[in-house]
mmCIF file of C-alpha atoms and ligand atoms in Angstrom:
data_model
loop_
_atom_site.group_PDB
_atom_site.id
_atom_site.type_symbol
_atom_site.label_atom_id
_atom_site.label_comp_id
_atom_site.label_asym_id
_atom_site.label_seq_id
_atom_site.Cartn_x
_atom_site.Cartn_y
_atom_site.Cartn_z
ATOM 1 C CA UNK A 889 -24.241 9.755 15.417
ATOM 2 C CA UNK A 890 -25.036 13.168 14.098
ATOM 3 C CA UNK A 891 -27.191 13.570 11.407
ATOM 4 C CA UNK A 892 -24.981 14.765 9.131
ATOM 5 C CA UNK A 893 -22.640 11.577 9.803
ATOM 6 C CA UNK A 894 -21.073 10.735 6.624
ATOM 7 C CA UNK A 895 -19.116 7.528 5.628
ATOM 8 C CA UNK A 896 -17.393 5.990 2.359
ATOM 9 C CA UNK A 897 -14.643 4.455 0.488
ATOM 10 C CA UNK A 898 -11.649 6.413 -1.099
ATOM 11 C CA UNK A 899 -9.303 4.424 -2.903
ATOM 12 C CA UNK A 900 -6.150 6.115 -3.225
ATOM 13 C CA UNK A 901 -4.279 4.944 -6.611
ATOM 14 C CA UNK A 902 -1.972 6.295 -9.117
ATOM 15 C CA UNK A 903 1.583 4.745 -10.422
ATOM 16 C CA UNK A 904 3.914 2.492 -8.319
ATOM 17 C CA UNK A 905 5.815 4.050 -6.001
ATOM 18 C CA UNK A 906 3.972 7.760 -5.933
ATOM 19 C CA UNK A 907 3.535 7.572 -2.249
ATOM 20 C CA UNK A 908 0.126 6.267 -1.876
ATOM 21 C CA UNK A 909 0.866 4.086 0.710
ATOM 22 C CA UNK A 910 2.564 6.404 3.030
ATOM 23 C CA UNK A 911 -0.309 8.674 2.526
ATOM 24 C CA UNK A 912 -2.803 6.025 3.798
ATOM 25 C CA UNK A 913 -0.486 5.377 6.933
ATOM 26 C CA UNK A 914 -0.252 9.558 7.560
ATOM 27 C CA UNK A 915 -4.239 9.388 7.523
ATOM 28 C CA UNK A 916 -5.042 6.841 9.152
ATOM 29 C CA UNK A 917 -2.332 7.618 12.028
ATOM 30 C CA UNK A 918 -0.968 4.235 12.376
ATOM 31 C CA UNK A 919 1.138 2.373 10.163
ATOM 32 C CA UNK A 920 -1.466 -0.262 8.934
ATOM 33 C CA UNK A 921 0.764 -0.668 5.291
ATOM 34 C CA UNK A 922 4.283 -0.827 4.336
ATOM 35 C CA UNK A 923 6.138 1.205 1.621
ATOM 36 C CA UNK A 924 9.402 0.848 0.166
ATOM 37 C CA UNK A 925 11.586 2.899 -2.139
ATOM 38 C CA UNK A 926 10.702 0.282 -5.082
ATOM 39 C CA UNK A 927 8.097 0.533 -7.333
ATOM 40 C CA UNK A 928 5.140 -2.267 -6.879
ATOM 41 C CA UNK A 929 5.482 -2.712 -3.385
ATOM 42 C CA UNK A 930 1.603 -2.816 -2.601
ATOM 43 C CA UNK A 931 0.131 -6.178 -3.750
ATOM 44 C CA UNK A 932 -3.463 -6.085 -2.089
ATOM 45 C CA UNK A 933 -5.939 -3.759 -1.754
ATOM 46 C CA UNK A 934 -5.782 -2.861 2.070
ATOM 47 C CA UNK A 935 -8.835 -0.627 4.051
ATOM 48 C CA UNK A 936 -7.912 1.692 6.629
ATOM 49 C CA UNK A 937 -10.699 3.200 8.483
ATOM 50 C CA UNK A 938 -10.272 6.573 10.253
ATOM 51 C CA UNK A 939 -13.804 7.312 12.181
ATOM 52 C CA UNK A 940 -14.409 10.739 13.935
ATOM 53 C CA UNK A 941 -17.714 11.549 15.456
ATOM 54 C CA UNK A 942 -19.088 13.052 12.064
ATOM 55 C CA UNK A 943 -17.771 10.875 9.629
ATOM 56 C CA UNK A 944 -16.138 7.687 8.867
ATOM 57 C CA UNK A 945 -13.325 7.298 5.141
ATOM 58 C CA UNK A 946 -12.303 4.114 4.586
ATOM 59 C CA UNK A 947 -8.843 4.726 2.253
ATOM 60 C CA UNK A 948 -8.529 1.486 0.154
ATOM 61 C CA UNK A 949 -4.730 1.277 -0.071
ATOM 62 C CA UNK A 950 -4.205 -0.026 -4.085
ATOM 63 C CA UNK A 951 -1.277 -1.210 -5.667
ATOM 64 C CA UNK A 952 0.284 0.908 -8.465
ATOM 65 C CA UNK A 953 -1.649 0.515 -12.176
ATOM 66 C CA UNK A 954 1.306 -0.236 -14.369
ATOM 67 C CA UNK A 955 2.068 -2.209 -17.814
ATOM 68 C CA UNK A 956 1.759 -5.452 -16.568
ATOM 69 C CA UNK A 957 4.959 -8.076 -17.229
ATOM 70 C CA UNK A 958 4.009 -10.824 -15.088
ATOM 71 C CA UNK A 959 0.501 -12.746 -14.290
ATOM 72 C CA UNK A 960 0.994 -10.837 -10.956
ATOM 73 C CA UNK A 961 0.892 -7.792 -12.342
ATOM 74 C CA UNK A 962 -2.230 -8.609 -14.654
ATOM 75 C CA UNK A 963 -3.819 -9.430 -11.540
ATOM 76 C CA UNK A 964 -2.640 -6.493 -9.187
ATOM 77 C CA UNK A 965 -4.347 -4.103 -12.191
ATOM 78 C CA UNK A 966 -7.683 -6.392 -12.194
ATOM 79 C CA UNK A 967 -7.742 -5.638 -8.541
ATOM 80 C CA UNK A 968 -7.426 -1.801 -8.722
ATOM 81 C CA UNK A 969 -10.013 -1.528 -11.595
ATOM 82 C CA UNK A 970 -12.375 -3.754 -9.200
ATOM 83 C CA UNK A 971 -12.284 -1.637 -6.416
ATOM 84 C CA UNK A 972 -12.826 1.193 -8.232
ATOM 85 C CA UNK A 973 -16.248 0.377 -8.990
ATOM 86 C CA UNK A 974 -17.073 0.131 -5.123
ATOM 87 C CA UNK A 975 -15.586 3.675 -4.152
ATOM 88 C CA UNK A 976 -17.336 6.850 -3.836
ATOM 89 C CA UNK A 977 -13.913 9.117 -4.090
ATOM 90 C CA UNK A 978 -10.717 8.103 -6.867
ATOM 91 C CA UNK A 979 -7.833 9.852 -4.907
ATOM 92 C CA UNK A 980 -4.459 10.360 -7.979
ATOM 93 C CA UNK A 981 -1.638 10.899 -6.352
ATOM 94 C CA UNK A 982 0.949 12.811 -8.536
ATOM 95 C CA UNK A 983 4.225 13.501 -7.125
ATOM 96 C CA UNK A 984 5.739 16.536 -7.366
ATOM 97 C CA UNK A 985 9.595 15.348 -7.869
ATOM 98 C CA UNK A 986 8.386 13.806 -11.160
ATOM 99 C CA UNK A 987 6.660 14.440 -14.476
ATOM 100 C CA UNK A 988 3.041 13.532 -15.706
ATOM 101 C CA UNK A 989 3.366 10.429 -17.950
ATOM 102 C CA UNK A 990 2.086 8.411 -19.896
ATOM 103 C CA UNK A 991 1.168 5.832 -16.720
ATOM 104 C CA UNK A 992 -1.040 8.555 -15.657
ATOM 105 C CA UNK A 993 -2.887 9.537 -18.972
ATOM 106 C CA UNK A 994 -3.658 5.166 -18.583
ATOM 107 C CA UNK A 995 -5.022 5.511 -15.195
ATOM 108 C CA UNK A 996 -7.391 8.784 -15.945
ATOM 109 C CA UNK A 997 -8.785 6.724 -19.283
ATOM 110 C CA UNK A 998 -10.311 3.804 -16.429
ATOM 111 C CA UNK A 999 -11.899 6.799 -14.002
ATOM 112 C CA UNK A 1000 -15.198 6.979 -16.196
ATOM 113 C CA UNK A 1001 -17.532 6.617 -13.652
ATOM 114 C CA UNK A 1002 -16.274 7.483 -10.446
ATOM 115 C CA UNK A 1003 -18.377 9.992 -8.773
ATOM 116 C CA UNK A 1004 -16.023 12.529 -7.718
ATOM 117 C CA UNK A 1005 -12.035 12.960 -8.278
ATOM 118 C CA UNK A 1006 -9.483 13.904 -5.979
ATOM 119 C CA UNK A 1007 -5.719 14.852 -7.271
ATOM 120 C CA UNK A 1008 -3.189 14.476 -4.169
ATOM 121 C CA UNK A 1009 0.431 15.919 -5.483
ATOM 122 C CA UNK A 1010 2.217 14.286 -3.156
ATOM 123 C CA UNK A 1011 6.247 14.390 -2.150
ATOM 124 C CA UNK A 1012 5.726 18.472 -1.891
ATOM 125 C CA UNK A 1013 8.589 18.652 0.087
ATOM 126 C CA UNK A 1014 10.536 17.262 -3.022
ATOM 127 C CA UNK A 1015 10.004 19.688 -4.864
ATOM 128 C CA UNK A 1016 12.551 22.763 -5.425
ATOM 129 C CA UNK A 1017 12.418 26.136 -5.172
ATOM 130 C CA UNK A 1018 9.184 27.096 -7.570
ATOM 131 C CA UNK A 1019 8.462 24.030 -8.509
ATOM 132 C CA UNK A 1020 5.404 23.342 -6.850
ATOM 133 C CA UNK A 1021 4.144 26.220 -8.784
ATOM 134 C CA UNK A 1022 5.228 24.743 -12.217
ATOM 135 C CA UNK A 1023 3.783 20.963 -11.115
ATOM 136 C CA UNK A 1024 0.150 22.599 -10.546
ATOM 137 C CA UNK A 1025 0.352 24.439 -13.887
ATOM 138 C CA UNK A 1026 1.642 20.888 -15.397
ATOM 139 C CA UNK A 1027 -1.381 19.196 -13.275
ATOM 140 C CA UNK A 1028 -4.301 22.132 -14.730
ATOM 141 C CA UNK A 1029 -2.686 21.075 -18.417
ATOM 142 C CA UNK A 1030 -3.219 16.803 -17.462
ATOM 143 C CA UNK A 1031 -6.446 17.874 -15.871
ATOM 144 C CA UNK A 1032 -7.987 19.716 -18.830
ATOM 145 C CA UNK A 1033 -6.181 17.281 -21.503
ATOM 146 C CA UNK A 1034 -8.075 14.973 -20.294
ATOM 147 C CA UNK A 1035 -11.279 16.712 -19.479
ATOM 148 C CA UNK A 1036 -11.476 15.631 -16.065
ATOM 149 C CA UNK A 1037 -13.809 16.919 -13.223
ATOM 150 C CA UNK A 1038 -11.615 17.362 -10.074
ATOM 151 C CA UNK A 1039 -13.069 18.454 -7.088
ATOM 152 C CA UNK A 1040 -9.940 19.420 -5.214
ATOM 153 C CA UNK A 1041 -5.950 19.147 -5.589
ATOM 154 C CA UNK A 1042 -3.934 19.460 -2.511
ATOM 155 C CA UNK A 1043 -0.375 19.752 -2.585
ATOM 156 C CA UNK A 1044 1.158 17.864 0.417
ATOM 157 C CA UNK A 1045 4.010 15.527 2.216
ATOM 158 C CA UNK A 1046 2.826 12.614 3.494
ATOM 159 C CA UNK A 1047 6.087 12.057 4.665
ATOM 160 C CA UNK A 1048 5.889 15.365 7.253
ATOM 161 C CA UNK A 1049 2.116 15.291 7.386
ATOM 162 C CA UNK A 1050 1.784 18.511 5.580
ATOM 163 C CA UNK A 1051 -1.559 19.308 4.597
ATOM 164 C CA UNK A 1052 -2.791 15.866 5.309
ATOM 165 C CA UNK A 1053 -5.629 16.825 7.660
ATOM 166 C CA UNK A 1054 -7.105 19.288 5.199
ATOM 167 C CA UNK A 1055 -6.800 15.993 2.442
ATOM 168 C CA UNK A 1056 -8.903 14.204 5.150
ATOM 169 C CA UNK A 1057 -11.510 17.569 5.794
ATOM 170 C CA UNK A 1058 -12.244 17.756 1.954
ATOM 171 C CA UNK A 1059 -12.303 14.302 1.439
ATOM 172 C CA UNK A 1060 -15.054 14.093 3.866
ATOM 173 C CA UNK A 1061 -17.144 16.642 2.072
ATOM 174 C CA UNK A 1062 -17.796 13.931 -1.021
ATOM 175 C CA UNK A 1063 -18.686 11.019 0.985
ATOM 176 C CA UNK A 1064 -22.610 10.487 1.309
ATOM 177 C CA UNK A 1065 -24.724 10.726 4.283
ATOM 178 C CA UNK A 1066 -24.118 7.482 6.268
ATOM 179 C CA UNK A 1067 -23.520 6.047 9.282
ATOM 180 C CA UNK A 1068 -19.949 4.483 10.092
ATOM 181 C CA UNK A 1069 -19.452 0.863 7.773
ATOM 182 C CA UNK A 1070 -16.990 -0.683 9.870
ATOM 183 C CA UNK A 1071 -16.916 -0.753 13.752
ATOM 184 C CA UNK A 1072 -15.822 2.467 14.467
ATOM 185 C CA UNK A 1073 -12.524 0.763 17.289
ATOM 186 C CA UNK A 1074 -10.428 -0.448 14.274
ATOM 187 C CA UNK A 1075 -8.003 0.717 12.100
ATOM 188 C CA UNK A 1076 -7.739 -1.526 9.281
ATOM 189 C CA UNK A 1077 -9.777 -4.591 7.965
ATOM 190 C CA UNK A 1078 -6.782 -6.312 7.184
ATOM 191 C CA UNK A 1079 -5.815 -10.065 9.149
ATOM 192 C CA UNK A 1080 -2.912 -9.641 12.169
ATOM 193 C CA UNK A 1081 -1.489 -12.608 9.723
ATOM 194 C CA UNK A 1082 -0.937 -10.447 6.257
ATOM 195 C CA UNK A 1083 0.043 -7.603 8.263
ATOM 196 C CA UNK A 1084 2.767 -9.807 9.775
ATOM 197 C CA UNK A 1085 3.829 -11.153 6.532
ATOM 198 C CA UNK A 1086 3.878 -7.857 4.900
ATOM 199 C CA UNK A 1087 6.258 -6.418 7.870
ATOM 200 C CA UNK A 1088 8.050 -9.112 6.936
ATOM 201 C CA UNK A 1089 8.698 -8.405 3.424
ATOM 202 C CA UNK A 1090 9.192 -5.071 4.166
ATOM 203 C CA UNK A 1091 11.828 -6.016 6.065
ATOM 204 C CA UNK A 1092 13.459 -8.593 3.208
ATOM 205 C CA UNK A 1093 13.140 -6.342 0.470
ATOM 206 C CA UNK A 1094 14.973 -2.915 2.328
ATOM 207 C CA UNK A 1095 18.107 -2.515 0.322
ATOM 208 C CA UNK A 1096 17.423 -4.854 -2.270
ATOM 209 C CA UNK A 1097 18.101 -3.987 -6.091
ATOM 210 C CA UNK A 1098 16.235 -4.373 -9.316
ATOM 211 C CA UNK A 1099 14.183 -7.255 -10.055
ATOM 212 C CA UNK A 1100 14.534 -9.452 -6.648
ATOM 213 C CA UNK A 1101 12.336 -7.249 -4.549
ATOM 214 C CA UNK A 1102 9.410 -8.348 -7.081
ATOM 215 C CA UNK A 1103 10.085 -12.091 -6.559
ATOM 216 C CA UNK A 1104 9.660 -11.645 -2.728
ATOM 217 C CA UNK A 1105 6.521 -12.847 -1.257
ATOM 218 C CA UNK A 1106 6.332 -14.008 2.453
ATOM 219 C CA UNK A 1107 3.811 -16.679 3.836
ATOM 220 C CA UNK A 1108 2.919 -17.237 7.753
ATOM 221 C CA UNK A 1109 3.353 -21.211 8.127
ATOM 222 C CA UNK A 1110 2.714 -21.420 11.960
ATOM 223 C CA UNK A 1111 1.849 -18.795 14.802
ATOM 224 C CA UNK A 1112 0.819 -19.147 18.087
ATOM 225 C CA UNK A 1113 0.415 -17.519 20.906
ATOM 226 C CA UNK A 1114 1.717 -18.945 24.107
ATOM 227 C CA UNK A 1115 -0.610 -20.165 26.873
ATOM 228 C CA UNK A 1116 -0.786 -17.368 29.289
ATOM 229 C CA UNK A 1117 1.592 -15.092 28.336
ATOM 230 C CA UNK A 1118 1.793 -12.193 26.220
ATOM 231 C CA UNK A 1119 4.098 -14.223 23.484
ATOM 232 C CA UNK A 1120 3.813 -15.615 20.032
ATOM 233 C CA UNK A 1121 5.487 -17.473 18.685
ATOM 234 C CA UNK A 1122 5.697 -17.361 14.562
ATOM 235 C CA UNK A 1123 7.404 -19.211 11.867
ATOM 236 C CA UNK A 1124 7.220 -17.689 8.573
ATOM 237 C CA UNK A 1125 8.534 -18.611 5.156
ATOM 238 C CA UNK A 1126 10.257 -15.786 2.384
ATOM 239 C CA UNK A 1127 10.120 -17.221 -1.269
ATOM 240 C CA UNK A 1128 12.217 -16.117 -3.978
ATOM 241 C CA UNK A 1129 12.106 -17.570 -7.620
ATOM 242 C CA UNK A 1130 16.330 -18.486 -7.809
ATOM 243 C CA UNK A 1131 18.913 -20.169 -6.185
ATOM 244 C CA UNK A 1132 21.132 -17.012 -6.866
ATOM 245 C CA UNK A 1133 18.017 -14.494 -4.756
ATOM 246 C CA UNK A 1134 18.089 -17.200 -2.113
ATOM 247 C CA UNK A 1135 21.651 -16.577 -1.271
ATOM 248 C CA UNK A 1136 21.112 -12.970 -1.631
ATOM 249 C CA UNK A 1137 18.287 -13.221 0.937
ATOM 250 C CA UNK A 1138 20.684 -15.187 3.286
ATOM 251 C CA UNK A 1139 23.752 -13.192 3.047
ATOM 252 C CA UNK A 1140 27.043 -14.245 4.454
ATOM 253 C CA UNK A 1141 26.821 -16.810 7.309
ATOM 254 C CA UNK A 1142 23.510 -15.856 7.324
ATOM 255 C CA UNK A 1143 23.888 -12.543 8.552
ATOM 256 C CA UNK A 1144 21.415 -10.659 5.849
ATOM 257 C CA UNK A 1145 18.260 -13.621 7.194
ATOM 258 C CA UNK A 1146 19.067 -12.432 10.534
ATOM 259 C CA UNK A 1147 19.044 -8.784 9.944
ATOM 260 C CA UNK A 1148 15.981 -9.038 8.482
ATOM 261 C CA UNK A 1149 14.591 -11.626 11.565
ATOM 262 C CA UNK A 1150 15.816 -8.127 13.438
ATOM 263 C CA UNK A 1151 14.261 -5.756 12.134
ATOM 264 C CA UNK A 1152 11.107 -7.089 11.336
ATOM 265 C CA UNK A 1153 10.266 -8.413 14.958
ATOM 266 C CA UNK A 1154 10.904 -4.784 16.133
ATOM 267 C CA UNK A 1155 7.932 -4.254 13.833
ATOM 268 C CA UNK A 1156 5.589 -6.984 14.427
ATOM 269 C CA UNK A 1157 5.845 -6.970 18.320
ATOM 270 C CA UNK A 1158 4.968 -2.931 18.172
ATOM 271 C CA UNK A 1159 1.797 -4.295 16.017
ATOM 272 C CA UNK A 1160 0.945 -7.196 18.429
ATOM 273 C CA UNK A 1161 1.976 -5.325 21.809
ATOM 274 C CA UNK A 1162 3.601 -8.425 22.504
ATOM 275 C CA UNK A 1163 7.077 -10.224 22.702
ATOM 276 C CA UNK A 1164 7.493 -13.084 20.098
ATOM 277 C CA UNK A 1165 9.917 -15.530 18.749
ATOM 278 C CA UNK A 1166 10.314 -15.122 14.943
ATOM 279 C CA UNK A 1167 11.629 -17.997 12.953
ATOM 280 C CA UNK A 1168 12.760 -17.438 9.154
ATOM 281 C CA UNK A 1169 13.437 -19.979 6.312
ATOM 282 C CA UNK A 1170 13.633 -19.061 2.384
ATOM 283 C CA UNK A 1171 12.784 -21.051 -0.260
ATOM 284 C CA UNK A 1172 12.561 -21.283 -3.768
ATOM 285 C CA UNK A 1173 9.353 -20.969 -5.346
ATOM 286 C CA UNK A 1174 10.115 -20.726 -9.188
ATOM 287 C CA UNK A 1175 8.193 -18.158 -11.160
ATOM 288 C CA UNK A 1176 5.896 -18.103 -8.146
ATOM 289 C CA UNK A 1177 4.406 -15.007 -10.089
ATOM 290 C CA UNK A 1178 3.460 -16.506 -12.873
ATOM 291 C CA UNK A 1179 2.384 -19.665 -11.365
ATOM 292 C CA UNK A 1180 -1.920 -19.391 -11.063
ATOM 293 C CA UNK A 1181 -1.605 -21.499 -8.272
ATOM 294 C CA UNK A 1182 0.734 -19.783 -6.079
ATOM 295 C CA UNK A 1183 -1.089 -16.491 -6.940
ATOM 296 C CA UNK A 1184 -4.185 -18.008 -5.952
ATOM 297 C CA UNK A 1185 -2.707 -19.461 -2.182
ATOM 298 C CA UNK A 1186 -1.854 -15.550 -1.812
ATOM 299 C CA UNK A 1187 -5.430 -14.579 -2.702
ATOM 300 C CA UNK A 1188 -4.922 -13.031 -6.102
ATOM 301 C CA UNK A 1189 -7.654 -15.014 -8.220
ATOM 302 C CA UNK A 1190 -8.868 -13.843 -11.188
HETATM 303 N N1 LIG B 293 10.227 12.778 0.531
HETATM 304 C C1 LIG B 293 9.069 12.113 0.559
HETATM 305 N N2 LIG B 293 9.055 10.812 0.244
HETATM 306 C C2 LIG B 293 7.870 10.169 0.261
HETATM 307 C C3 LIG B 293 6.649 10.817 0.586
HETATM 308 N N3 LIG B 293 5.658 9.919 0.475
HETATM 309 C C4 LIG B 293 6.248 8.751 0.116
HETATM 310 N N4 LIG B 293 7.576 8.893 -0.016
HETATM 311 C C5 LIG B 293 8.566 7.864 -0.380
HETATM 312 O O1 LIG B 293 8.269 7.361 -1.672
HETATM 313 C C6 LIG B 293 8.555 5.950 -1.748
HETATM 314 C C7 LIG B 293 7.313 5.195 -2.199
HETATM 315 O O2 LIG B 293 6.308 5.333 -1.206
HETATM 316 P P1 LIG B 293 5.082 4.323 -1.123
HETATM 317 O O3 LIG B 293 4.128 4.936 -0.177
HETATM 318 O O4 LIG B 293 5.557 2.943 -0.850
HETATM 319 O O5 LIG B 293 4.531 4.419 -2.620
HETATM 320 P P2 LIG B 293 3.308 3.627 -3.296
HETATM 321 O O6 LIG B 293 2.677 4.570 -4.241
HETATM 322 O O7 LIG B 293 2.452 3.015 -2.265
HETATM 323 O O8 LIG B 293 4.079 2.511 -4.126
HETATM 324 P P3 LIG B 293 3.522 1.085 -4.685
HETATM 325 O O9 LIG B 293 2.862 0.372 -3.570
HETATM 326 O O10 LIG B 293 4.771 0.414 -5.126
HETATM 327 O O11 LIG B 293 2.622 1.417 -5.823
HETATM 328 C C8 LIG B 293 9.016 5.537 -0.355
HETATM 329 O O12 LIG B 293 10.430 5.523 -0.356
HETATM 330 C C9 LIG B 293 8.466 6.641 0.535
HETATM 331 O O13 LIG B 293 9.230 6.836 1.706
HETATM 332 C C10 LIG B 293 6.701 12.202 0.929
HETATM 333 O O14 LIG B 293 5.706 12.860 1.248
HETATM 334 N N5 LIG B 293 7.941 12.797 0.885
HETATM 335 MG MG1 LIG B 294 1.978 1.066 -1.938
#
């Protein structure tokens, strides 16, 4: 350790489905979250650690502040505001292919006391012709509206990991003198389990429309890993809230289930560096999401 090691927590939030999940993945190098095209895909507040000799962030993945309709979504909000108490850095992400709202003028009103602000406009390569130039006039206009005290906006694309290592260099420069939190050899704080169950869903809710990729939640009921080999062998349960989602989930003979059983072992036995046997079954769970109980067996307490 130097002595000018530094170390701390940024949690990256902003709306659903601004990118701020693909932005953790592009910093920390390594998938360690999913992201979808639908909006309120992140449900728990996930760590990934990136540690360099001089300094060690730990991005706290959040899930997107919105107007809550479900006990879910009371309870996903709950979560963000919590961890924003523990963070040194609030990093916005804005994206550049859409407009400053109203969801954004809700999430500056909560940043009272966070020591210093970061505004990522993200999805740069989105944008047309001048209209990055136009989004950071737009962004200066939100910024003093709201009489907020930024310390840096970068423009970038997570997606093509433009500009993400100078996000990581200034980020660094507002973290306090420390040495490294977490041992300095992982990537993520996050259980091999949730990981797997969160490829999963991934996975289950790819082309899916409208409301059903909200009543998809995925829950590890067995794994194992075989006695001296390099195999595990996992069964895993996808709950919907209706009959008519469960047949949706299926597909025709089955073949949707089995797609999914395809593509999200490819996933899980990159994560594991290992071979496995992946079992599927769905089930119905009604209003799962508004149910305190099932909330609570997926950790969301109040
Ligand atoms: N073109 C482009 N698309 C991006 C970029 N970053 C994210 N996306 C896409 O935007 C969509 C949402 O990305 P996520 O990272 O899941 O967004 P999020 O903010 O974590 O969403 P929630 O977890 O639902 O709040 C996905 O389809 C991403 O592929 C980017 O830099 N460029
Ligand atoms: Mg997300």
């Amino acid at each position: 350790m130097t002595s000018e090691h530094r170390a701390g927590f940024v949690a990256v939030i902003g709306r659903p489905n601004v990118g701020k999940s693909t932005l953790v993945n592009a910093l920390v190098g390594k998938k360690i979250v999913i992201t979808s095209a639908h909006p309120n895909t992140t449900r728990n507040p996930i760590r990934g650690i990136i540690s360099r000799p001089d300094f060690q962030i730990i991005v706290v993945d959040t899930p997107g502040i919105h107007k809550p309709k479900t006990l879910l979504g009371t309870r996903l909000n709950a979560m963000v505001s919590e961890n924003l108490e523990s963070v040194d850095v609030a990093l916005l992400c804005l994206p550049a292919d859409e407009a400053i709202g109203a969801g954004d003028e809700y999430i500056v009103k909560q940043l009272g006391h966070i020591r210093h602000l970061y505004i990522a406009v993200t999805k740069v390569d989105r944008a047309k012709n001048d209209g990055l130039i136009s989004k950071l006039a737009e962004v200066s206009d939100f910024i003093a509206r709201n009489k907020l005290n930024v310390d840096e906006i970068v423009p970038l694309s997570a997606k093509n990991l433009e500009q993400t290592q100078l996000m990581m260099d200034l980020l660094v420069k507002s973290l306090p003198i420390s040495p490294s939190l977490y041992p300095e050899d992982i990537n993520t704080d996050q259980a091999a389990e949730l990981h797997i169950t969160e490829l999963i869903r991934e996975a289950a809710i790819e082309d899916l429309y409208e409301e059903l990729p909200h009543s998809v939640m995925v829950t590890i009921d067995e794994m194992s890993k075989r006695e001296g080999k390099n195999f595990f062998d996992i069964h895993a349960t996808i709950h919907v809230e209706r009959d008519s989602q469960k047949s949706i989930i299926i597909g025709p003979q089955g073949s949707r289930l089995k797609d999914i059983g395809i593509r999200s072992r490819a996933g899980i036995e990159t994560f594991l560096d290992a071979k496995s046997y992946l079992g599927l079954h769905v089930k119905v769970s009604k209003e799962w999401q508004r149910d305190p109980k099932a909330l609570a067996r997926l950790g969301f307490t109040e």
